Amino acid sequence: MSQKQLKEAFISNLNGTSLLEISAGLSLPPLCLLCRGLLLILHYLHHGKPVSSRKYSLLLDFLVLVSPLLFSCTVLSPIIFFIPVILAAFCAGIFFKIYSQRKREARAPFGQIVKEFQEACLDPESIPAITVFRVYVNVLTSISILAVDFPQYPRRYAKAETYGTGVMDLGVGAFIFGNALVCPEVRHKSRTTQPRFSSLARQVFAVWPLISLGVGRLLSVKSIGYHEHTSEYGVHWNFFFTLALVRLAASLLLAIIPKRKAWLVAVALAVLYQLLLSSTSLKRFILHGSDGRGSRLGFLDANREGLLSLCGYLAIYLASVQVGLWLLQRRSSVRSWLEALRGLALAVLALWVLLQLCQACTEPVSRRLANLPFCTWVLAHCLLLLGFFVLTDLTLVFTKLLARGSSVPCCWKVVQPPNSRKKHGMEAVPVGRQDKLSQLCLISAINKNQLLFFLLANVMTGAVNILIDTIHSKAAFTLCILHLYMFFNCLVMYILHARNIVLKFW
């Protein structure tokens, strides 16, 4: 077999992993974020000022926010269930160190501290959990698209061939989910005076970079004979095309129907598509082609997975728009966000039950088909990860209130109520200091140029695969390459952020 055939076989005919293992892996990014925040607060307590060096800030962010994920999906994957426990124990140790130091300065009863925390006001104009969710989906995707070509990346984490739940299968759906959370229909919900189709016109213009990237990827892959998994999207299709068309179709539907009814359209679309898969020959056509032997003759036949899975991805997008509208409801207190967190937990529980029913009554999860179980699974796990990030933010808010004047980038700003007294040493985080600190944040850096980060990761992945025999790499070499690859991607974003450069011209 040629090198191209070997690599294609290496990522084909896989069956995914368990839902429990994926859930355990989803707890790692929030724990890394919590660990970074607690370390910054502890540093402030010891030195009386935040980390001021950009070099040390980048190094800390990379080592705490990115590096543990690289290890957990390669050499530490056999003990993936123990890693969250270890990280949680480490975070608990840091928290108790912060709390004990705080108690020496002002011995307030713990119950009083909790009460004041619940009554604290948060900046209602920003929801850091959404930003962190979108950035981490990008980071995890960037890690996986290269790591999957190395033997240290477990085959069960790669995309499943037909049925199954692989980590990379979830990443595709999470990308759709994250884009819908910040789509114009969500962010511009108060602009009722604009024409109903103005958002659609803007989206037509906004998706041309995605279409251009899709065409560029298609031409580059075909011209250099790069290995590709044909049953993923088809011969000519790729994820850039899927993302562009889903955004256009969603904008068209949301220009016709009320945005608050998006979930109804999502449910109807997913259920109708599943009925077609179950009661017609559509499923057989997607899996085996028009002749039943995997033919790729004609554009529809050649790209049947990418074209027909648009129905499922569109349902995910519309449901995610509904989630975005709900999240952006004005909540200004910790108490209201604790209630929202309870709502997220109930939604995740309901979706998990629905997922089990869907799989029992229809078929297993299939990214290739983008069937109803796949849509339900993606929404359940995305809401779970989003809930983890909200919980992390609230934990950091509580810790910031313990340590007077400390601040953490990409975390809620605490707005002191006008009629409150500063009791027990609790005070608001100075906004100026928070804004200055955000300049030293890797998450903010990636968030400013997310599409560029994803494009750079794809280009670097191609370069590494061309230059290196990834399949036969040893563990130490693999870890070295993956760390250099991710550090380079992060460094470019960090430099652009430090110079306030946003490469967006559409």
Coordinates of C-alpha atoms in Angstrom, one line a residue:
M1 CA 0.0 0.0 0.0
S2 CA 1.1 3.5 -0.7
Q3 CA 1.6 6.1 2.1
K4 CA -1.7 7.7 1.1
Q5 CA -3.6 4.4 1.2
L6 CA -2.0 3.6 4.6
K7 CA -3.1 6.9 6.1
E8 CA -6.6 6.5 4.7
A9 CA -6.9 3.0 6.1
F10 CA -5.6 4.3 9.4
I11 CA -8.6 6.6 9.9
S12 CA -11.3 4.4 8.3
N13 CA -13.6 1.6 9.5
L14 CA -13.7 2.9 13.2
N15 CA -16.6 2.6 15.7
G16 CA -16.1 5.4 18.2
T17 CA -16.0 5.2 22.0
S18 CA -18.5 5.3 24.9
L19 CA -20.7 8.3 25.9
L20 CA -19.2 8.1 29.4
E21 CA -15.6 8.4 28.2
I22 CA -16.5 11.4 26.0
S23 CA -18.3 13.0 29.0
A24 CA -15.1 12.5 31.1
G25 CA -13.1 14.1 28.4
L26 CA -15.4 17.1 28.3
S27 CA -14.7 17.9 31.9
L28 CA -11.0 18.5 31.2
P29 CA -11.2 21.9 29.5
P30 CA -13.3 23.5 32.3
L31 CA -10.9 22.0 34.9
C32 CA -7.9 23.4 33.0
L33 CA -9.7 26.8 32.9
L34 CA -10.4 26.6 36.6
C35 CA -6.8 25.7 37.3
R36 CA -5.5 28.6 35.3
G37 CA -7.8 31.0 37.1
L38 CA -7.0 29.8 40.6
L39 CA -3.2 30.0 39.8
L40 CA -3.6 33.6 38.7
I41 CA -5.6 34.4 41.9
L42 CA -3.0 32.7 44.1
H43 CA -0.2 34.6 42.3
Y44 CA -2.1 37.9 43.0
L45 CA -2.3 37.0 46.7
H46 CA 1.4 36.3 47.0
H47 CA 2.7 39.2 44.9
G48 CA -0.1 41.8 45.1
K49 CA -0.3 42.2 41.3
P50 CA -1.4 40.1 38.3
V51 CA 1.0 38.4 36.0
S52 CA 2.4 41.3 33.9
S53 CA 4.8 39.6 31.6
R54 CA 3.3 38.6 28.2
K55 CA 5.9 35.9 27.8
Y56 CA 5.0 34.2 31.2
S57 CA 1.3 34.7 30.6
L58 CA 1.5 32.9 27.2
L59 CA 3.6 30.1 28.7
L60 CA 1.2 29.6 31.7
D61 CA -1.8 29.6 29.4
F62 CA -0.3 27.1 27.0
L63 CA 0.9 24.7 29.7
V64 CA -2.3 24.8 31.7
L65 CA -5.0 25.3 29.0
V66 CA -3.6 23.4 26.1
S67 CA -0.9 20.9 27.1
P68 CA -3.0 18.7 29.4
L69 CA -5.4 18.2 26.5
L70 CA -2.6 17.0 24.3
F71 CA -1.5 14.5 26.9
S72 CA -5.0 13.3 27.6
C73 CA -5.8 12.4 24.0
T74 CA -2.5 10.6 23.5
V75 CA -0.3 8.9 26.1
L76 CA -2.6 9.5 29.0
S77 CA -5.8 8.3 27.2
P78 CA -5.7 4.9 29.0
I79 CA -6.3 6.7 32.3
I80 CA -8.7 9.3 31.0
F81 CA -11.2 8.7 33.8
F82 CA -8.5 9.5 36.5
I83 CA -7.3 12.7 34.9
P84 CA -10.4 14.8 35.9
V85 CA -10.1 13.5 39.4
I86 CA -6.4 14.5 39.6
L87 CA -7.1 18.0 38.1
A88 CA -10.1 18.5 40.5
A89 CA -8.0 17.6 43.5
F90 CA -5.2 20.0 42.4
C91 CA -7.8 22.8 41.9
A92 CA -9.3 22.0 45.3
G93 CA -5.8 22.3 46.9
I94 CA -5.2 25.7 45.3
F95 CA -8.7 26.9 46.4
F96 CA -8.2 25.9 50.0
K97 CA -4.8 27.6 50.0
I98 CA -6.5 30.8 48.7
Y99 CA -9.3 30.5 51.3
S100 CA -6.9 29.9 54.2
Q101 CA -4.9 33.0 53.3
R102 CA -8.1 35.0 52.9
K103 CA -9.3 33.8 56.4
R104 CA -6.1 35.2 58.0
E105 CA -6.9 38.7 56.6
A106 CA -10.7 38.7 57.5
R107 CA -12.3 35.8 59.3
A108 CA -15.8 36.1 57.9
P109 CA -18.2 33.2 58.4
F110 CA -18.3 30.9 55.3
G111 CA -22.1 31.1 55.3
Q112 CA -22.0 34.9 55.1
I113 CA -19.5 34.7 52.2
V114 CA -21.8 32.3 50.3
K115 CA -24.8 34.7 50.9
E116 CA -22.9 37.7 49.6
F117 CA -21.7 35.6 46.6
Q118 CA -25.3 34.8 45.6
E119 CA -26.3 38.4 45.8
A120 CA -23.2 39.6 43.8
C121 CA -24.0 41.4 40.5
L122 CA -22.3 40.3 37.3
D123 CA -21.7 42.2 34.1
P124 CA -24.8 41.4 32.0
E125 CA -23.2 42.4 28.7
S126 CA -20.9 39.5 28.4
I127 CA -21.1 35.7 28.9
P128 CA -17.6 34.4 29.1
A129 CA -18.7 30.8 28.9
I130 CA -19.9 31.2 25.3
T131 CA -16.5 32.6 24.3
V132 CA -14.6 29.9 26.1
F133 CA -16.8 27.2 24.6
R134 CA -16.2 28.4 21.0
V135 CA -12.5 28.8 21.6
Y136 CA -12.1 25.4 23.2
V137 CA -14.0 23.7 20.4
N138 CA -11.6 25.3 18.0
V139 CA -8.6 24.2 20.1
L140 CA -9.8 20.6 20.5
T141 CA -10.5 20.4 16.8
S142 CA -7.1 21.7 15.9
I143 CA -5.5 19.1 18.2
S144 CA -7.5 16.2 16.9
I145 CA -7.1 16.9 13.1
L146 CA -3.3 16.3 13.4
A147 CA -3.2 13.9 16.4
V148 CA -5.5 11.5 14.6
D149 CA -2.8 10.7 12.1
F150 CA -0.4 9.5 14.9
P151 CA -0.7 6.0 16.5
Q152 CA -0.8 7.5 20.0
Y153 CA -4.2 9.0 19.3
P154 CA -6.7 6.2 20.2
R155 CA -8.6 4.9 17.2
R156 CA -11.8 5.0 19.3
Y157 CA -11.5 8.9 19.4
A158 CA -11.5 9.2 15.6
K159 CA -14.6 9.6 13.5
A160 CA -16.7 6.6 13.3
E161 CA -17.2 5.0 9.9
T162 CA -21.0 4.7 10.0
Y163 CA -22.4 4.2 13.5
G164 CA -20.7 5.2 16.7
T165 CA -19.7 8.2 18.9
G166 CA -16.1 9.3 18.3
V167 CA -14.6 12.4 19.9
M168 CA -14.1 13.9 16.5
D169 CA -17.7 13.2 15.5
L170 CA -18.8 15.4 18.4
G171 CA -16.3 18.1 17.3
V172 CA -18.1 18.5 14.0
G173 CA -21.5 19.0 15.7
A174 CA -20.0 21.3 18.4
F175 CA -18.6 23.6 15.7
I176 CA -22.1 24.0 14.3
F177 CA -23.4 24.6 17.8
G178 CA -20.8 27.2 18.7
N179 CA -21.4 29.2 15.4
A180 CA -25.1 29.3 16.1
L181 CA -24.7 30.7 19.6
V182 CA -23.3 33.9 18.2
C183 CA -25.1 34.1 14.8
P184 CA -26.6 37.5 13.8
E185 CA -30.1 36.3 14.6
V186 CA -29.0 35.8 18.2
R187 CA -26.8 38.8 18.7
H188 CA -29.1 41.3 16.9
K189 CA -32.3 40.1 18.4
S190 CA -33.3 43.6 19.6
R191 CA -33.1 45.1 16.1
T192 CA -36.8 44.8 15.2
T193 CA -36.8 47.8 12.9
Q194 CA -34.6 46.1 10.3
P195 CA -36.1 44.4 7.2
R196 CA -36.7 40.7 7.9
F197 CA -34.4 39.6 5.1
S198 CA -31.5 41.9 6.0
S199 CA -29.8 39.2 8.1
L200 CA -30.0 36.8 5.1
A201 CA -28.4 39.4 2.9
R202 CA -25.6 39.8 5.4
Q203 CA -25.1 36.1 5.7
V204 CA -24.8 35.7 1.9
F205 CA -21.9 38.1 2.0
A206 CA -20.5 36.7 5.3
V207 CA -20.2 33.0 4.1
W208 CA -18.1 33.7 1.0
P209 CA -14.8 33.1 3.0
L210 CA -16.1 29.7 4.0
I211 CA -16.9 28.8 0.5
S212 CA -13.5 30.1 -0.7
L213 CA -11.8 28.0 2.0
G214 CA -13.8 25.0 0.9
V215 CA -12.8 25.5 -2.7
G216 CA -9.2 26.0 -1.7
R217 CA -9.1 22.9 0.4
L218 CA -10.7 20.9 -2.4
L219 CA -8.2 22.1 -4.9
S220 CA -5.2 21.6 -2.7
V221 CA -6.2 18.1 -1.5
K222 CA -6.8 16.9 -5.1
S223 CA -3.7 18.6 -6.5
I224 CA -1.1 17.1 -4.0
G225 CA -2.8 13.7 -3.6
Y226 CA -3.4 14.3 0.1
H227 CA -5.1 11.4 2.0
E228 CA -8.8 11.9 2.6
H229 CA -11.7 9.9 4.1
T230 CA -14.2 9.9 1.2
S231 CA -17.1 8.5 3.3
E232 CA -16.8 11.5 5.6
Y233 CA -18.4 14.1 3.3
G234 CA -17.9 12.7 -0.2
V235 CA -15.5 13.2 -3.1
H236 CA -15.7 17.0 -3.5
W237 CA -17.5 18.1 -0.3
N238 CA -15.9 19.3 2.9
F239 CA -16.9 20.8 6.3
F240 CA -16.4 24.4 5.0
F241 CA -19.2 23.9 2.5
T242 CA -21.4 22.3 5.1
L243 CA -20.9 25.2 7.5
A244 CA -21.6 27.8 4.8
L245 CA -24.8 26.2 3.5
V246 CA -26.1 25.5 7.0
R247 CA -25.7 29.2 7.9
L248 CA -27.4 30.3 4.7
A249 CA -30.3 27.9 5.1
A250 CA -30.8 28.9 8.7
S251 CA -30.8 32.6 7.9
L252 CA -33.5 32.0 5.2
L253 CA -35.7 30.0 7.7
L254 CA -35.2 32.5 10.5
A255 CA -36.2 35.3 8.1
I256 CA -39.5 33.6 7.6
I257 CA -40.3 32.1 11.0
P258 CA -40.1 33.8 14.5
K259 CA -36.7 33.2 16.1
R260 CA -38.4 32.1 19.3
K261 CA -39.9 29.2 17.3
A262 CA -36.5 28.0 16.0
W263 CA -36.6 24.9 18.3
L264 CA -39.9 23.8 16.8
V265 CA -38.5 23.9 13.3
A266 CA -35.4 22.1 14.5
V267 CA -37.5 19.3 16.0
A268 CA -39.7 19.0 12.9
L269 CA -36.7 18.9 10.6
A270 CA -34.8 16.3 12.6
V271 CA -37.8 14.0 13.1
L272 CA -38.9 14.3 9.4
Y273 CA -35.4 13.5 8.2
Q274 CA -35.2 10.5 10.6
L275 CA -38.6 9.2 9.2
L276 CA -37.2 9.4 5.7
L277 CA -34.1 7.5 6.7
S278 CA -36.1 4.8 8.5
S279 CA -39.0 4.4 6.0
T280 CA -37.4 5.0 2.6
S281 CA -34.3 3.9 0.7
L282 CA -32.6 7.2 1.6
K283 CA -30.3 5.5 4.2
R284 CA -29.3 2.8 1.8
F285 CA -28.5 5.4 -0.8
I286 CA -26.3 7.4 1.6
L287 CA -24.4 4.3 2.9
H288 CA -24.1 2.3 -0.3
G289 CA -24.7 4.7 -3.3
S290 CA -27.3 4.5 -6.1
D291 CA -26.1 1.0 -7.2
G292 CA -25.8 -0.4 -3.7
R293 CA -22.0 -1.0 -4.2
G294 CA -20.7 2.4 -3.1
S295 CA -20.7 4.1 -6.5
R296 CA -19.5 7.7 -6.8
L297 CA -21.0 8.5 -10.2
G298 CA -22.5 12.0 -10.6
F299 CA -22.3 14.9 -8.2
L300 CA -25.1 13.8 -5.8
D301 CA -23.8 10.2 -5.7
A302 CA -20.2 11.4 -5.2
N303 CA -21.1 13.8 -2.3
R304 CA -24.2 12.1 -0.9
E305 CA -22.9 12.2 2.8
G306 CA -22.1 15.9 2.7
L307 CA -25.3 17.0 0.9
L308 CA -27.9 14.9 2.7
S309 CA -26.4 15.3 6.2
L310 CA -27.2 19.1 5.8
C311 CA -30.6 18.3 7.2
G312 CA -29.3 17.1 10.5
Y313 CA -26.7 19.9 10.8
L314 CA -29.4 22.5 10.1
A315 CA -31.5 21.0 12.9
I316 CA -28.6 21.3 15.3
Y317 CA -28.0 24.9 14.2
L318 CA -31.6 26.0 14.7
A319 CA -31.8 24.3 18.1
S320 CA -28.5 26.0 19.0
V321 CA -30.0 29.4 18.0
Q322 CA -32.7 28.8 20.6
V323 CA -30.1 28.0 23.2
G324 CA -28.2 31.3 22.3
L325 CA -31.4 33.3 22.6
W326 CA -32.1 31.8 26.0
L327 CA -28.5 32.4 27.3
L328 CA -28.6 36.0 26.2
Q329 CA -31.6 36.8 28.3
R330 CA -30.6 39.5 30.7
R331 CA -29.2 37.9 33.9
S332 CA -27.2 40.2 36.2
S333 CA -26.8 38.3 39.4
V334 CA -25.1 35.1 40.5
R335 CA -28.4 33.8 41.8
S336 CA -30.0 34.1 38.4
W337 CA -27.1 32.2 36.8
L338 CA -27.3 29.5 39.3
E339 CA -30.9 29.1 38.3
A340 CA -29.8 29.0 34.6
L341 CA -27.3 26.4 35.5
R342 CA -30.0 24.3 37.0
G343 CA -32.0 24.7 33.7
L344 CA -29.0 23.6 31.7
A345 CA -28.6 20.5 33.9
L346 CA -32.3 19.6 33.4
A347 CA -32.0 20.1 29.6
V348 CA -28.9 17.8 29.5
L349 CA -30.8 15.1 31.5
A350 CA -33.8 15.3 29.3
L351 CA -31.7 15.1 26.1
W352 CA -29.8 12.1 27.6
V353 CA -33.1 10.3 28.2
L354 CA -34.3 11.2 24.7
L355 CA -31.0 9.9 23.2
Q356 CA -31.5 6.5 24.8
L357 CA -35.1 6.4 23.5
C358 CA -34.1 7.5 20.0
Q359 CA -31.4 4.8 19.8
A360 CA -33.8 2.2 21.1
C361 CA -36.6 3.1 18.7
T362 CA -34.6 4.0 15.6
E363 CA -30.9 3.4 15.2
P364 CA -27.5 4.3 16.8
V365 CA -25.8 7.6 16.5
S366 CA -24.4 8.3 13.1
R367 CA -22.4 11.4 12.1
R368 CA -22.4 10.1 8.5
L369 CA -26.2 10.2 8.4
A370 CA -26.6 13.1 10.8
N371 CA -29.6 11.3 12.1
L372 CA -31.9 12.2 15.0
P373 CA -29.8 10.3 17.6
F374 CA -26.7 12.2 16.4
C375 CA -28.5 15.6 16.7
T376 CA -29.7 14.7 20.2
W377 CA -26.2 13.5 21.2
V378 CA -24.5 16.6 20.0
L379 CA -26.9 19.0 21.8
A380 CA -26.7 17.0 25.0
H381 CA -22.9 17.0 25.1
C382 CA -22.6 20.7 24.0
L383 CA -25.0 21.8 26.7
L384 CA -23.0 19.7 29.2
L385 CA -19.7 21.4 28.2
L386 CA -21.4 24.8 28.3
G387 CA -22.8 24.1 31.7
F388 CA -19.3 23.0 32.9
F389 CA -17.9 26.4 31.7
V390 CA -20.7 28.4 33.4
L391 CA -20.0 26.5 36.7
T392 CA -16.3 27.2 36.3
D393 CA -16.9 30.9 35.8
L394 CA -19.1 31.0 38.9
T395 CA -16.5 29.2 40.9
L396 CA -13.9 31.8 39.8
V397 CA -16.2 34.6 40.7
F398 CA -16.6 33.2 44.2
T399 CA -12.8 32.9 44.5
K400 CA -12.2 36.4 43.2
L401 CA -14.5 37.7 45.9
L402 CA -12.4 35.9 48.5
A403 CA -9.2 37.4 47.2
R404 CA -9.7 41.2 47.1
G405 CA -8.9 42.9 43.8
S406 CA -7.8 39.8 42.0
S407 CA -9.0 39.2 38.5
V408 CA -9.0 36.5 35.9
P409 CA -9.2 37.0 32.1
C410 CA -12.2 35.6 30.2
C411 CA -14.2 35.4 33.5
W412 CA -17.2 37.4 34.6
K413 CA -16.6 40.9 35.9
V414 CA -18.2 41.5 39.3
V415 CA -20.3 44.7 39.4
Q416 CA -20.8 45.9 43.0
P417 CA -24.4 46.9 43.8
P418 CA -24.6 50.7 44.4
N419 CA -26.2 50.3 47.9
S420 CA -24.0 47.6 49.2
R421 CA -21.2 47.9 51.7
K422 CA -17.9 46.2 51.3
K423 CA -18.1 43.6 54.0
H424 CA -15.5 41.2 55.0
G425 CA -13.0 42.5 52.5
M426 CA -15.1 41.7 49.5
E427 CA -15.0 44.2 46.6
A428 CA -15.6 44.5 42.9
V429 CA -12.9 43.6 40.4
P430 CA -11.6 46.9 38.9
V431 CA -12.7 47.0 35.3
G432 CA -9.6 48.7 34.1
R433 CA -7.4 46.0 35.5
Q434 CA -9.6 43.3 34.1
D435 CA -9.4 44.8 30.6
K436 CA -5.6 45.1 30.8
L437 CA -5.4 41.5 32.0
S438 CA -7.5 40.3 29.0
Q439 CA -4.7 41.5 26.8
L440 CA -2.6 38.7 28.3
C441 CA -5.1 35.9 27.6
L442 CA -4.6 33.1 25.1
I443 CA -8.4 32.6 24.9
S444 CA -9.0 36.2 24.0
A445 CA -6.2 35.9 21.4
I446 CA -7.8 32.9 19.7
N447 CA -11.3 34.3 20.0
K448 CA -10.3 37.4 18.0
N449 CA -9.2 35.3 15.0
Q450 CA -11.0 32.0 15.3
L451 CA -11.4 31.4 11.5
L452 CA -7.7 32.2 10.9
F453 CA -6.7 29.9 13.8
F454 CA -8.7 27.0 12.3
L455 CA -7.3 27.7 8.8
L456 CA -3.8 27.8 10.1
A457 CA -4.3 24.5 12.0
N458 CA -5.5 22.9 8.7
V459 CA -2.5 24.2 6.8
M460 CA 0.0 23.1 9.5
T461 CA -1.7 19.7 9.7
G462 CA -1.2 19.2 5.9
A463 CA 2.4 20.4 6.2
V464 CA 3.2 18.0 9.0
N465 CA 1.6 15.0 7.2
I466 CA 3.6 15.8 4.0
L467 CA 6.9 16.1 5.9
I468 CA 6.6 13.4 8.5
D469 CA 5.7 9.7 8.5
T470 CA 3.1 10.1 11.3
I471 CA 1.9 6.5 11.3
H472 CA 5.2 5.1 12.6
S473 CA 6.1 7.9 15.0
K474 CA 7.2 7.1 18.6
A475 CA 5.4 8.6 21.6
A476 CA 8.1 11.2 22.5
F477 CA 8.4 12.4 19.0
T478 CA 4.6 12.6 18.6
L479 CA 4.2 14.7 21.8
C480 CA 7.0 17.0 20.6
I481 CA 5.5 17.5 17.2
L482 CA 2.0 18.1 18.6
H483 CA 3.3 20.6 21.2
L484 CA 5.3 22.5 18.6
Y485 CA 2.3 22.5 16.3
M486 CA -0.1 23.9 18.8
F487 CA 2.4 26.3 20.3
F488 CA 3.1 27.8 16.9
N489 CA -0.7 28.2 16.2
C490 CA -1.2 29.8 19.6
L491 CA 1.8 32.0 19.3
V492 CA 0.6 33.5 16.0
M493 CA -2.8 34.3 17.5
Y494 CA -1.1 35.8 20.6
I495 CA 1.1 38.1 18.5
L496 CA -1.8 39.2 16.4
H497 CA -3.8 39.9 19.6
A498 CA -1.0 41.8 21.2
R499 CA -0.8 44.1 18.2
N500 CA -4.6 44.3 18.1
I501 CA -4.8 42.8 14.6
V502 CA -8.1 41.1 13.5
L503 CA -7.8 39.5 10.0
K504 CA -11.5 39.9 9.1
F505 CA -12.3 41.8 6.0
W506 CA -15.8 40.6 5.1

